[in-house]
């Protein structure tokens, strides 16, 4: 459940992101687009990884296939918005079909299976030269507007997708679907025993977690104007997204958005200031996160942290 | 005789070469409280697993209200009202006690709205005496309370047949008396109960009929007090040699 304060802060944050073109330079606007995009991906991941507790690394498969379906549709003359819709539906259908297979796996096995999906998609796309251009990549028709207007437009598009992902999370959280998914996360056998159709619920959850990744991918392809298999199926992206969600608080509605924002900003700071060490620093942050913040930023009990600090002081004091 | 609520026809379940349940035929009539006893490893839990769809019978048929449910999945059994508790309790550890029961009400009891499911859950928690602990996480409960939680969860699923798998195991005698009282109250609501139990005190005081399972096969069936004196039953529990000594000591 969200607090009213959390919701208000989120609304304020969305307004700040949306208005960056009015007061900030291009670099900041670009960062805002990345934040909105990663928030949408992390919020999507949250349905399967957070609520359901299935550690999926398939995000980038959905993103990449979304890139290509959208890009190919646009090259075939389909209007941009329709191409995005087609990508969304195609990715959703793909997730439902694949989900029925790999959701039979659990835990680590599921994680590995989901990585295999990424690899298979990447290989199919790079080998299917006649349709996808293979390793040469594809040019996607660009918007012939002023660059600033293009950036503003895609900022609003990404924010729109992020809000859609947010609303999806909030609805799932309140609906019996979310309740059932949380039951599955805590004890799948017991969920089955109380009458949750676990197979169907997991497939629905997996499909929901894929849909908007497809939209994001297609919009990304239209934004950058050129896609190739290495860029569309970066294994790093598939790791980043769960880390973002975990950083903010997986299984909460606001956590993934918070985590995505924090992660993208940190990443930008480290890129700018520690050109050679930034990956190492990010790695250290991930390790520290797992050790000290297993529940994410949103789940810190500040009061307990304060009490623990005080307790340590009194323990150190001579008796 | 009226049609039985639940009927097993020559049900066998094998694991590799072992027949955990071997050709069991039995029936439960509406409103009955039946005990299922037998030594450790007799196949009691496996039998419940077959009835609730956790395992599928290798051969034989399970019929519920005349319908063949042999191939059902556990969630379908739950929705039909074939509910069970576990010998090893299975809560949703991080959820509150209330939401644990609400899950039963929502999915097994088919109440769609979360609010209404929580309302129903409150009543069941009141019934089993866990209402004061509603907002605690399930992982914080004592074993006795967890067993009650299992009961509340099953009751929320609107059971037609309730299979209680050793709900009293690991409880002290005061707690057992409490649990016994609860079982009587549930039976008074007209729920058919299959009670798997090691404690004869419990079996003798609440059941009308007892089934005895040994090496997966049903070896005896009848009135509870007669069953505990039955030679085959004593032999199954104590072994042939001791059963003989017991007979001699008793001067039979």
Coordinates of C-alpha atoms in Angstrom, one line a residue:
Chain A
X1 CA 0.0 0.0 0.0
X2 CA 1.2 3.5 -0.8
X3 CA 1.1 6.3 1.6
X4 CA -0.4 9.6 0.6
X5 CA 2.9 11.3 1.1
X6 CA 4.6 8.8 -1.2
X7 CA 2.1 9.4 -3.9
X8 CA 2.4 13.2 -3.6
X9 CA 6.2 12.9 -3.8
X10 CA 5.9 10.7 -6.9
X11 CA 3.5 13.2 -8.5
X12 CA 6.0 16.0 -7.8
X13 CA 8.8 13.9 -9.2
X14 CA 6.8 13.3 -12.4
X15 CA 6.2 17.0 -12.8
X16 CA 9.9 17.8 -12.3
X17 CA 10.9 15.2 -15.0
X18 CA 8.3 16.5 -17.4
X19 CA 9.3 20.1 -17.1
X20 CA 13.1 19.6 -17.4
X21 CA 13.1 21.0 -20.9
X22 CA 11.9 24.3 -19.5
X23 CA 14.8 24.9 -17.2
X24 CA 17.6 22.5 -17.9
X25 CA 20.1 21.7 -20.7
X26 CA 19.9 18.9 -23.1
X27 CA 22.1 16.5 -21.1
X28 CA 19.6 16.7 -18.2
X29 CA 16.6 16.2 -20.5
X30 CA 18.3 13.1 -21.9
X31 CA 18.9 11.9 -18.3
X32 CA 15.2 12.5 -17.5
X33 CA 14.2 10.4 -20.6
X34 CA 16.5 7.6 -19.4
X35 CA 15.0 7.8 -15.9
X36 CA 11.4 7.6 -17.2
X37 CA 12.4 4.7 -19.5
X38 CA 14.1 2.7 -16.8
X39 CA 11.3 3.5 -14.3
X40 CA 8.8 2.0 -16.8
X41 CA 11.1 -1.1 -17.2
X42 CA 11.7 -1.5 -13.4
X43 CA 8.0 -1.1 -12.7
X44 CA 7.1 -3.7 -15.3
X45 CA 9.7 -6.1 -13.8
X46 CA 8.2 -5.5 -10.4
X47 CA 5.1 -7.5 -11.4
X48 CA 6.9 -10.8 -12.0
X49 CA 10.1 -10.1 -9.9
X50 CA 8.6 -8.1 -7.0
X51 CA 5.1 -9.3 -6.5
X52 CA 5.5 -12.9 -7.7
X53 CA 9.1 -13.3 -6.6
X54 CA 10.3 -14.9 -9.9
X55 CA 13.8 -13.4 -10.6
X56 CA 13.3 -12.6 -14.3
X57 CA 16.2 -11.5 -16.4
X58 CA 14.1 -11.5 -19.6
X59 CA 13.4 -7.7 -19.5
X60 CA 15.9 -6.9 -22.3
X61 CA 14.4 -9.7 -24.5
X62 CA 11.1 -7.9 -24.4
X63 CA 12.7 -4.6 -24.8
X64 CA 14.8 -5.8 -27.8
X65 CA 12.0 -7.6 -29.5
X66 CA 9.9 -4.4 -29.0
X67 CA 12.6 -2.4 -30.7
X68 CA 12.6 -4.6 -33.7
X69 CA 8.9 -5.2 -34.1
X70 CA 8.3 -1.4 -33.8
X71 CA 11.2 -0.6 -36.1
X72 CA 10.3 -3.1 -38.8
X73 CA 6.7 -2.0 -38.7
X74 CA 7.7 1.6 -39.1
X75 CA 9.9 0.8 -42.0
X76 CA 7.0 -0.9 -43.6
X77 CA 5.1 2.3 -43.4
X78 CA 3.0 1.7 -40.3
X79 CA 2.4 5.0 -38.4
X80 CA 4.6 5.4 -35.4
X81 CA 1.9 5.1 -32.7
X82 CA 0.4 2.1 -34.3
X83 CA 3.9 0.5 -34.6
X84 CA 4.3 0.9 -30.9
X85 CA 0.9 -0.7 -30.2
X86 CA 1.8 -3.6 -32.5
X87 CA 5.1 -4.0 -30.6
X88 CA 3.3 -4.1 -27.3
X89 CA 0.8 -6.7 -28.4
X90 CA 3.5 -8.8 -30.1
X91 CA 5.7 -8.8 -27.0
X92 CA 2.8 -9.6 -24.8
X93 CA 1.9 -12.6 -26.9
X94 CA 5.5 -13.7 -26.9
X95 CA 5.7 -13.5 -23.1
X96 CA 2.5 -15.5 -22.7
X97 CA 3.8 -18.3 -24.9
X98 CA 7.3 -18.4 -23.4
X99 CA 5.9 -17.9 -19.9
X100 CA 3.9 -21.1 -20.2
X101 CA 7.2 -22.9 -20.7
X102 CA 9.8 -21.3 -18.5
X103 CA 7.5 -20.5 -15.5
X104 CA 7.7 -24.2 -14.7
X105 CA 11.2 -23.5 -13.5
X106 CA 11.7 -22.0 -10.1
X107 CA 14.4 -19.9 -8.4
X108 CA 17.8 -20.0 -9.9
X109 CA 16.6 -22.2 -12.7
X110 CA 14.0 -19.7 -13.7
X111 CA 16.6 -17.0 -13.7
X112 CA 18.9 -18.9 -16.0
X113 CA 16.0 -19.8 -18.2
X114 CA 15.0 -16.2 -18.5
X115 CA 18.6 -15.2 -19.5
X116 CA 18.4 -18.0 -22.2
X117 CA 15.3 -16.2 -23.6
X118 CA 17.5 -13.0 -24.1
X119 CA 20.2 -15.0 -25.9
X120 CA 17.8 -16.8 -28.1
X121 CA 16.0 -13.6 -29.1
X122 CA 19.3 -11.9 -29.8
X123 CA 20.6 -14.8 -31.9
X124 CA 17.3 -15.0 -33.9
X125 CA 17.3 -11.3 -34.6
X126 CA 21.0 -11.2 -35.6
X127 CA 20.7 -14.3 -37.9
X128 CA 17.5 -13.3 -39.6
X129 CA 19.2 -10.9 -42.0
X130 CA 16.5 -10.6 -44.6
X131 CA 14.1 -9.1 -42.1
X132 CA 16.2 -7.6 -39.4
X133 CA 19.3 -6.5 -41.2
X134 CA 21.3 -8.9 -39.0
X135 CA 24.5 -7.3 -37.4
X136 CA 24.2 -4.3 -39.7
X137 CA 21.2 -3.1 -37.8
X138 CA 18.2 -1.2 -39.0
X139 CA 17.5 2.5 -39.6
X140 CA 14.2 3.5 -38.2
X141 CA 12.4 6.6 -39.8
X142 CA 13.3 9.6 -37.7
X143 CA 11.0 12.4 -36.7
X144 CA 11.9 15.4 -38.8
X145 CA 11.5 18.0 -36.1
X146 CA 13.8 20.3 -34.3
X147 CA 16.1 18.1 -32.0
X148 CA 14.8 19.8 -28.9
X149 CA 11.2 19.2 -29.9
X150 CA 12.1 15.5 -30.5
X151 CA 13.6 15.2 -27.1
X152 CA 10.6 16.9 -25.4
X153 CA 8.3 14.6 -27.3
X154 CA 10.1 11.4 -26.3
X155 CA 10.4 12.6 -22.7
X156 CA 6.6 12.9 -22.6
X157 CA 6.2 9.5 -24.3
X158 CA 8.5 7.8 -21.8
X159 CA 6.8 9.5 -18.9
X160 CA 3.5 8.4 -20.3
X161 CA 4.7 4.7 -20.4
X162 CA 6.1 5.1 -16.9
X163 CA 2.7 6.3 -15.6
X164 CA 1.0 3.5 -17.4
X165 CA 3.4 1.0 -15.7
X166 CA 2.8 2.7 -12.3
X167 CA -1.0 2.5 -12.7
X168 CA -0.7 -1.1 -13.7
X169 CA 1.3 -1.8 -10.5
X170 CA -1.2 0.1 -8.3
X171 CA -4.1 -1.9 -9.9
X172 CA -2.4 -5.2 -9.5
X173 CA -1.5 -4.4 -5.9
X174 CA -5.2 -3.9 -5.1
X175 CA -6.6 -6.6 -7.2
X176 CA -6.9 -10.2 -6.2
X177 CA -4.3 -10.9 -8.9
X178 CA -1.7 -9.1 -6.8
X179 CA -2.8 -10.9 -3.7
X180 CA -2.5 -14.2 -5.4
X181 CA 0.9 -13.3 -6.8
X182 CA 2.1 -12.3 -3.3
X183 CA 0.9 -15.7 -2.1
X184 CA 2.9 -17.4 -4.8
X185 CA 6.0 -15.5 -3.8
X186 CA 5.8 -16.6 -0.2
X187 CA 4.8 -20.2 -0.6
X188 CA 3.8 -21.4 -4.0
X189 CA 2.6 -24.8 -2.8
X190 CA 0.4 -23.3 -0.1
X191 CA -1.0 -20.8 -2.7
X192 CA -2.0 -23.7 -4.9
X193 CA -3.6 -25.3 -1.8
X194 CA -5.7 -22.3 -1.0
X195 CA -7.1 -22.3 -4.5
X196 CA -4.8 -20.0 -6.5
X197 CA -4.5 -21.2 -10.1
X198 CA -0.7 -20.7 -9.8
X199 CA 0.1 -21.5 -13.5
X200 CA -2.4 -19.0 -14.9
X201 CA -1.5 -16.3 -12.4
X202 CA 2.2 -16.6 -13.1
X203 CA 1.6 -16.4 -16.9
X204 CA -0.6 -13.4 -16.5
X205 CA 2.0 -11.8 -14.2
X206 CA 4.8 -12.6 -16.7
X207 CA 2.8 -11.2 -19.6
X208 CA 2.0 -8.0 -17.7
X209 CA 5.6 -7.5 -16.9
X210 CA 6.5 -7.8 -20.6
X211 CA 3.8 -5.7 -22.3
X212 CA 5.2 -2.2 -21.5
X213 CA 8.8 -3.3 -22.1
X214 CA 7.7 -3.9 -25.7
X215 CA 6.3 -0.3 -25.8
X216 CA 9.4 1.1 -24.3
X217 CA 11.5 -0.7 -26.8
X218 CA 9.5 0.5 -29.8
X219 CA 9.5 4.1 -28.6
X220 CA 13.3 3.8 -27.9
X221 CA 13.8 2.6 -31.5
X222 CA 11.9 5.6 -32.9
X223 CA 13.8 7.9 -30.6
X224 CA 17.4 6.8 -31.5
X225 CA 16.6 6.0 -35.1
X226 CA 19.0 3.1 -35.4
X227 CA 18.9 -0.3 -33.8
X228 CA 21.2 -3.3 -33.8
X229 CA 21.3 -6.6 -31.9
X230 CA 24.1 -5.6 -29.5
X231 CA 22.4 -2.3 -28.5
X232 CA 18.9 -3.8 -28.3
X233 CA 19.8 -6.8 -26.3
X234 CA 22.4 -5.5 -23.8
X235 CA 22.8 -8.0 -21.1
X236 CA 23.8 -5.2 -18.8
X237 CA 20.3 -3.7 -19.1
X238 CA 18.7 -6.9 -18.1
X239 CA 20.8 -6.9 -14.9
X240 CA 20.3 -3.2 -14.2
X241 CA 16.5 -3.3 -14.2
X242 CA 16.1 -5.9 -11.4
X243 CA 18.9 -4.1 -9.4
X244 CA 16.9 -0.8 -9.7
X245 CA 13.7 -2.5 -8.5
X246 CA 15.5 -4.1 -5.6
X247 CA 17.3 -0.9 -4.7
X248 CA 14.0 0.9 -4.3
X249 CA 12.0 -2.0 -2.8
X250 CA 10.7 -4.9 -4.9
X251 CA 7.1 -5.7 -4.5
X252 CA 6.1 -2.2 -3.6
X253 CA 4.4 0.2 -6.0
X254 CA 6.7 3.2 -5.6
X255 CA 10.0 1.3 -4.9
X256 CA 11.0 0.5 -8.6
X257 CA 10.4 4.2 -9.6
X258 CA 12.5 5.4 -6.7
X259 CA 15.2 2.8 -7.4
X260 CA 15.4 3.6 -11.2
X261 CA 15.8 7.3 -10.5
X262 CA 18.4 6.7 -7.9
X263 CA 20.3 4.3 -10.1
X264 CA 20.3 6.4 -13.2
X265 CA 21.4 9.5 -11.3
X266 CA 24.2 7.6 -9.5
X267 CA 25.3 6.1 -12.8
X268 CA 25.5 9.5 -14.5
X269 CA 27.5 10.9 -11.6
X270 CA 30.0 8.0 -11.7
X271 CA 30.3 8.2 -15.4
X272 CA 31.1 11.9 -15.2
X273 CA 33.5 11.7 -12.3
X274 CA 35.1 8.3 -12.4
X275 CA 35.5 7.4 -16.0
X276 CA 37.6 4.3 -15.4
X277 CA 36.1 3.1 -12.1
X278 CA 32.4 3.6 -12.6
X279 CA 31.6 -0.1 -13.2
X280 CA 33.6 -1.1 -10.2
X281 CA 31.8 1.4 -8.0
X282 CA 28.4 0.3 -9.3
X283 CA 29.3 -3.3 -8.6
X284 CA 30.3 -2.3 -5.0
X285 CA 26.9 -0.5 -4.6
X286 CA 25.1 -3.6 -5.8
X287 CA 27.0 -5.8 -3.3
X288 CA 26.4 -3.3 -0.5
X289 CA 22.7 -3.2 -1.4
X290 CA 22.3 -6.9 -1.1
X291 CA 24.1 -7.1 2.2
X292 CA 22.7 -4.1 4.0
X293 CA 19.4 -3.2 2.3
X294 CA 17.7 -6.4 1.3
X295 CA 14.3 -4.7 1.5
X296 CA 15.3 -1.7 -0.6
X297 CA 15.3 2.0 0.2
X298 CA 11.5 2.2 0.8
X299 CA 11.7 -0.5 3.4
X300 CA 14.3 1.0 5.7
X301 CA 12.9 1.3 9.1
X302 CA 14.5 4.6 10.1
X303 CA 13.4 4.3 13.6
X304 CA 15.0 0.9 14.1
X305 CA 18.2 2.1 12.5
X306 CA 18.4 4.9 15.0
X307 CA 17.7 2.6 17.8
X308 CA 20.4 0.2 16.7
X309 CA 22.9 3.0 16.5
X310 CA 22.0 4.1 20.0
X311 CA 22.1 0.5 21.3
X312 CA 25.6 0.2 19.9
X313 CA 26.8 3.3 21.6
X314 CA 25.5 2.1 25.0
X315 CA 27.0 -1.3 24.5
X316 CA 30.4 0.3 23.9
X317 CA 30.1 2.5 27.0
X318 CA 31.9 1.0 30.0
X319 CA 29.5 -0.8 32.3
Chain B
X1 CA -27.6 -45.7 2.0
X2 CA -27.4 -42.2 0.5
X3 CA -24.6 -41.4 -2.0
X4 CA -21.3 -40.7 -0.3
X5 CA -19.8 -37.3 -0.4
X6 CA -16.3 -38.6 -1.1
X7 CA -15.6 -42.0 -2.5
X8 CA -12.3 -43.7 -3.3
X9 CA -12.2 -46.7 -5.5
X10 CA -9.2 -49.0 -5.3
X11 CA -6.8 -46.0 -5.2
X12 CA -3.2 -46.8 -5.6
X13 CA -0.3 -44.4 -5.6
X14 CA 3.2 -45.7 -6.3
X15 CA 6.5 -43.9 -6.0
X16 CA 9.0 -46.0 -8.0
X17 CA 8.6 -49.5 -6.7
X18 CA 6.9 -48.4 -3.5
X19 CA 3.2 -48.5 -3.2
X20 CA 2.6 -45.7 -0.7
X21 CA -1.2 -46.1 -1.1
X22 CA -2.2 -49.6 -2.1
X23 CA -5.7 -50.2 -3.4
X24 CA -7.6 -48.1 -0.9
X25 CA -11.4 -48.0 -1.2
X26 CA -13.3 -45.8 1.2
X27 CA -16.2 -43.5 1.5
X28 CA -17.1 -40.5 3.5
X29 CA -20.7 -39.5 4.1
X30 CA -21.9 -36.0 4.6
X31 CA -21.4 -34.7 8.1
X32 CA -19.3 -37.6 9.3
X33 CA -16.2 -37.3 11.5
X34 CA -13.9 -40.1 10.5
X35 CA -10.5 -40.9 11.9
X36 CA -7.6 -42.2 9.8
X37 CA -5.0 -43.9 11.8
X38 CA -2.0 -46.0 11.2
X39 CA 1.7 -46.2 12.1
X40 CA 4.3 -43.8 10.8
X41 CA 4.8 -44.3 7.0
X42 CA 1.5 -46.0 6.6
X43 CA 0.5 -43.7 3.7
X44 CA -2.0 -41.4 5.5
X45 CA -0.6 -38.2 4.2
X46 CA -0.1 -39.6 0.8
X47 CA -3.8 -40.6 0.8
X48 CA -4.7 -37.0 1.6
X49 CA -2.4 -35.8 -1.1
X50 CA -4.1 -38.0 -3.6
X51 CA -7.6 -36.7 -2.5
X52 CA -6.4 -33.1 -2.8
X53 CA -4.7 -33.4 -6.1
X54 CA -1.1 -33.0 -4.9
X55 CA -0.4 -36.4 -6.2
X56 CA -2.5 -38.1 -8.9
X57 CA -3.5 -41.7 -8.2
X58 CA -1.5 -44.2 -10.2
X59 CA -4.7 -46.2 -10.6
X60 CA -8.2 -46.1 -9.1
X61 CA -10.7 -43.3 -8.9
X62 CA -11.5 -40.5 -6.6
X63 CA -15.1 -39.3 -6.7
X64 CA -16.5 -36.2 -5.0
X65 CA -20.3 -35.7 -5.1
X66 CA -20.4 -38.3 -7.8
X67 CA -17.9 -36.4 -10.0
X68 CA -14.7 -38.0 -11.0
X69 CA -11.9 -35.7 -9.6
X70 CA -9.0 -38.1 -9.9
X71 CA -7.0 -35.8 -12.1
X72 CA -7.7 -32.5 -10.4
X73 CA -5.0 -30.0 -9.5
X74 CA -4.7 -28.8 -5.9
X75 CA -6.3 -25.4 -6.6
X76 CA -9.3 -27.2 -8.1
X77 CA -9.6 -29.4 -5.1
X78 CA -9.5 -26.3 -2.9
X79 CA -12.2 -24.6 -4.9
X80 CA -14.4 -27.7 -4.7
X81 CA -14.2 -27.6 -1.0
X82 CA -11.7 -30.5 -0.5
X83 CA -9.6 -28.6 2.0
X84 CA -6.8 -29.7 4.2
X85 CA -4.4 -28.6 6.8
X86 CA -0.7 -29.7 6.8
X87 CA 1.2 -31.7 9.2
X88 CA 4.0 -29.3 8.6
X89 CA 2.2 -25.9 8.7
X90 CA 2.3 -23.9 5.5
X91 CA 1.6 -20.3 6.2
X92 CA 2.5 -17.3 4.0
X93 CA 5.2 -16.1 6.5
X94 CA 5.4 -12.4 5.7
X95 CA 1.7 -11.8 5.4
X96 CA -0.4 -10.9 8.4
X97 CA -2.4 -13.6 10.1
X98 CA -5.5 -11.8 8.7
X99 CA -4.3 -11.9 5.1
X100 CA -3.3 -15.5 5.4
X101 CA -6.9 -16.4 6.1
X102 CA -8.2 -13.8 3.6
X103 CA -6.2 -15.7 0.9
X104 CA -8.2 -18.8 1.8
X105 CA -11.4 -16.8 1.6
X106 CA -10.6 -15.2 -1.6
X107 CA -9.3 -18.1 -3.7
X108 CA -10.7 -21.1 -2.1
X109 CA -13.9 -19.5 -0.8
X110 CA -14.3 -17.5 -4.0
X111 CA -14.8 -14.1 -2.5
X112 CA -13.6 -11.7 -5.2
X113 CA -13.0 -8.4 -3.3
X114 CA -10.1 -8.1 -0.9
X115 CA -12.2 -6.1 1.6
X116 CA -15.0 -8.8 1.8
X117 CA -12.4 -11.5 2.0
X118 CA -10.8 -9.8 5.0
X119 CA -14.2 -9.4 6.6
X120 CA -14.8 -13.1 6.3
X121 CA -11.3 -13.8 7.5
X122 CA -12.0 -11.8 10.7
X123 CA -15.0 -14.1 11.5
X124 CA -12.9 -17.2 11.1
X125 CA -10.1 -15.8 13.2
X126 CA -12.6 -15.0 15.9
X127 CA -13.9 -18.6 15.7
X128 CA -10.5 -20.2 16.2
X129 CA -9.5 -17.7 18.8
X130 CA -6.8 -15.9 16.9
X131 CA -8.5 -12.6 16.5
X132 CA -6.1 -10.7 18.8
X133 CA -3.2 -11.7 16.6
X134 CA -4.8 -10.7 13.3
X135 CA -2.2 -8.1 12.5
X136 CA 0.9 -10.1 13.4
X137 CA 3.0 -11.6 10.6
X138 CA 2.3 -15.3 10.4
X139 CA 5.9 -16.1 11.1
X140 CA 5.6 -14.6 14.6
X141 CA 3.1 -17.2 15.8
X142 CA 3.8 -20.1 18.1
X143 CA 3.3 -23.6 16.7
X144 CA -0.1 -24.0 18.4
X145 CA -1.2 -20.7 17.0
X146 CA 0.0 -21.7 13.5
X147 CA -2.0 -24.8 13.7
X148 CA -5.0 -22.7 14.5
X149 CA -4.1 -20.4 11.6
X150 CA -4.1 -23.5 9.3
X151 CA -7.6 -24.3 10.6
X152 CA -8.9 -20.8 10.0
X153 CA -7.4 -20.7 6.5
X154 CA -9.1 -24.0 5.6
X155 CA -12.4 -22.9 7.1
X156 CA -12.3 -19.7 5.1
X157 CA -12.2 -21.9 2.0
X158 CA -15.7 -23.1 2.8
X159 CA -14.8 -26.7 3.1
X160 CA -17.2 -29.6 2.3
X161 CA -14.6 -32.1 3.5
X162 CA -11.9 -31.0 5.9
X163 CA -8.8 -33.2 6.1
X164 CA -6.9 -32.4 9.3
X165 CA -3.4 -33.8 9.0
X166 CA -2.1 -34.2 12.6
X167 CA -3.3 -30.8 13.8
X168 CA -2.4 -31.9 17.3
X169 CA 1.1 -33.1 16.7
X170 CA 3.6 -31.1 18.8
X171 CA 1.0 -29.5 21.0
X172 CA 0.9 -29.8 24.8
X173 CA -2.1 -31.2 26.6
X174 CA -3.8 -27.9 27.3
X175 CA -3.4 -26.9 23.7
X176 CA -4.8 -30.3 22.6
X177 CA -7.9 -29.8 24.6
X178 CA -8.4 -26.4 22.9
X179 CA -7.9 -28.0 19.5
X180 CA -10.3 -30.8 20.3
X181 CA -12.9 -28.3 21.3
X182 CA -12.4 -26.6 17.9
X183 CA -12.8 -29.8 16.0
X184 CA -16.1 -30.5 17.7
X185 CA -17.3 -27.0 16.9
X186 CA -16.4 -27.4 13.2
X187 CA -18.1 -30.8 13.1
X188 CA -21.2 -29.2 14.6
X189 CA -21.3 -26.9 11.6
X190 CA -21.9 -29.9 9.4
X191 CA -18.5 -30.1 7.9
X192 CA -17.3 -33.6 7.0
X193 CA -14.0 -34.2 8.7
X194 CA -11.3 -36.8 8.0
X195 CA -9.0 -36.7 11.0
X196 CA -5.5 -38.0 10.7
X197 CA -4.2 -38.5 14.2
X198 CA -1.8 -40.4 16.3
X199 CA -3.3 -39.4 19.7
X200 CA -5.9 -42.0 20.6
X201 CA -7.4 -39.7 23.1
X202 CA -8.4 -37.4 20.3
X203 CA -9.5 -40.1 17.9
X204 CA -11.7 -41.8 20.5
X205 CA -13.4 -38.7 21.7
X206 CA -14.4 -37.1 18.4
X207 CA -14.7 -39.7 15.6
X208 CA -17.6 -41.9 14.8
X209 CA -15.7 -44.3 12.6
X210 CA -12.0 -45.2 12.2
X211 CA -10.1 -46.3 9.1
X212 CA -6.8 -48.0 9.8
X213 CA -4.0 -47.8 7.2
X214 CA -0.9 -50.0 7.3
X215 CA 1.7 -50.3 4.5
X216 CA -0.6 -48.3 2.3
X217 CA -3.5 -50.7 2.6
X218 CA -6.7 -50.4 4.6
X219 CA -6.5 -53.2 7.2
X220 CA -9.5 -52.4 9.3
X221 CA -12.5 -50.1 9.6
X222 CA -15.1 -49.7 12.3
X223 CA -16.2 -48.1 15.5
X224 CA -13.3 -46.4 17.3
X225 CA -13.3 -48.3 20.6
X226 CA -13.5 -51.6 18.7
X227 CA -10.7 -50.6 16.5
X228 CA -8.2 -50.0 19.3
X229 CA -8.8 -53.5 20.5
X230 CA -8.6 -55.0 17.1
X231 CA -5.8 -57.5 16.8
X232 CA -4.7 -56.5 13.3
X233 CA -4.5 -52.9 14.5
X234 CA -2.5 -53.7 17.6
X235 CA -0.2 -55.8 15.5
X236 CA 0.3 -53.0 12.9
X237 CA 1.3 -50.6 15.7
X238 CA 3.4 -52.8 17.9
X239 CA 4.6 -55.6 15.6
X240 CA 3.7 -59.2 15.8
X241 CA 6.0 -60.1 18.7
X242 CA 4.8 -57.4 21.0
X243 CA 1.2 -57.9 20.0
X244 CA 1.5 -61.4 21.2
X245 CA 3.0 -60.4 24.5
X246 CA 0.3 -57.7 24.9
X247 CA -2.4 -60.4 24.4
X248 CA -0.8 -62.6 27.0
X249 CA -0.4 -59.8 29.5
X250 CA -4.0 -58.8 28.9
X251 CA -5.0 -62.5 29.4
X252 CA -7.0 -62.8 26.2

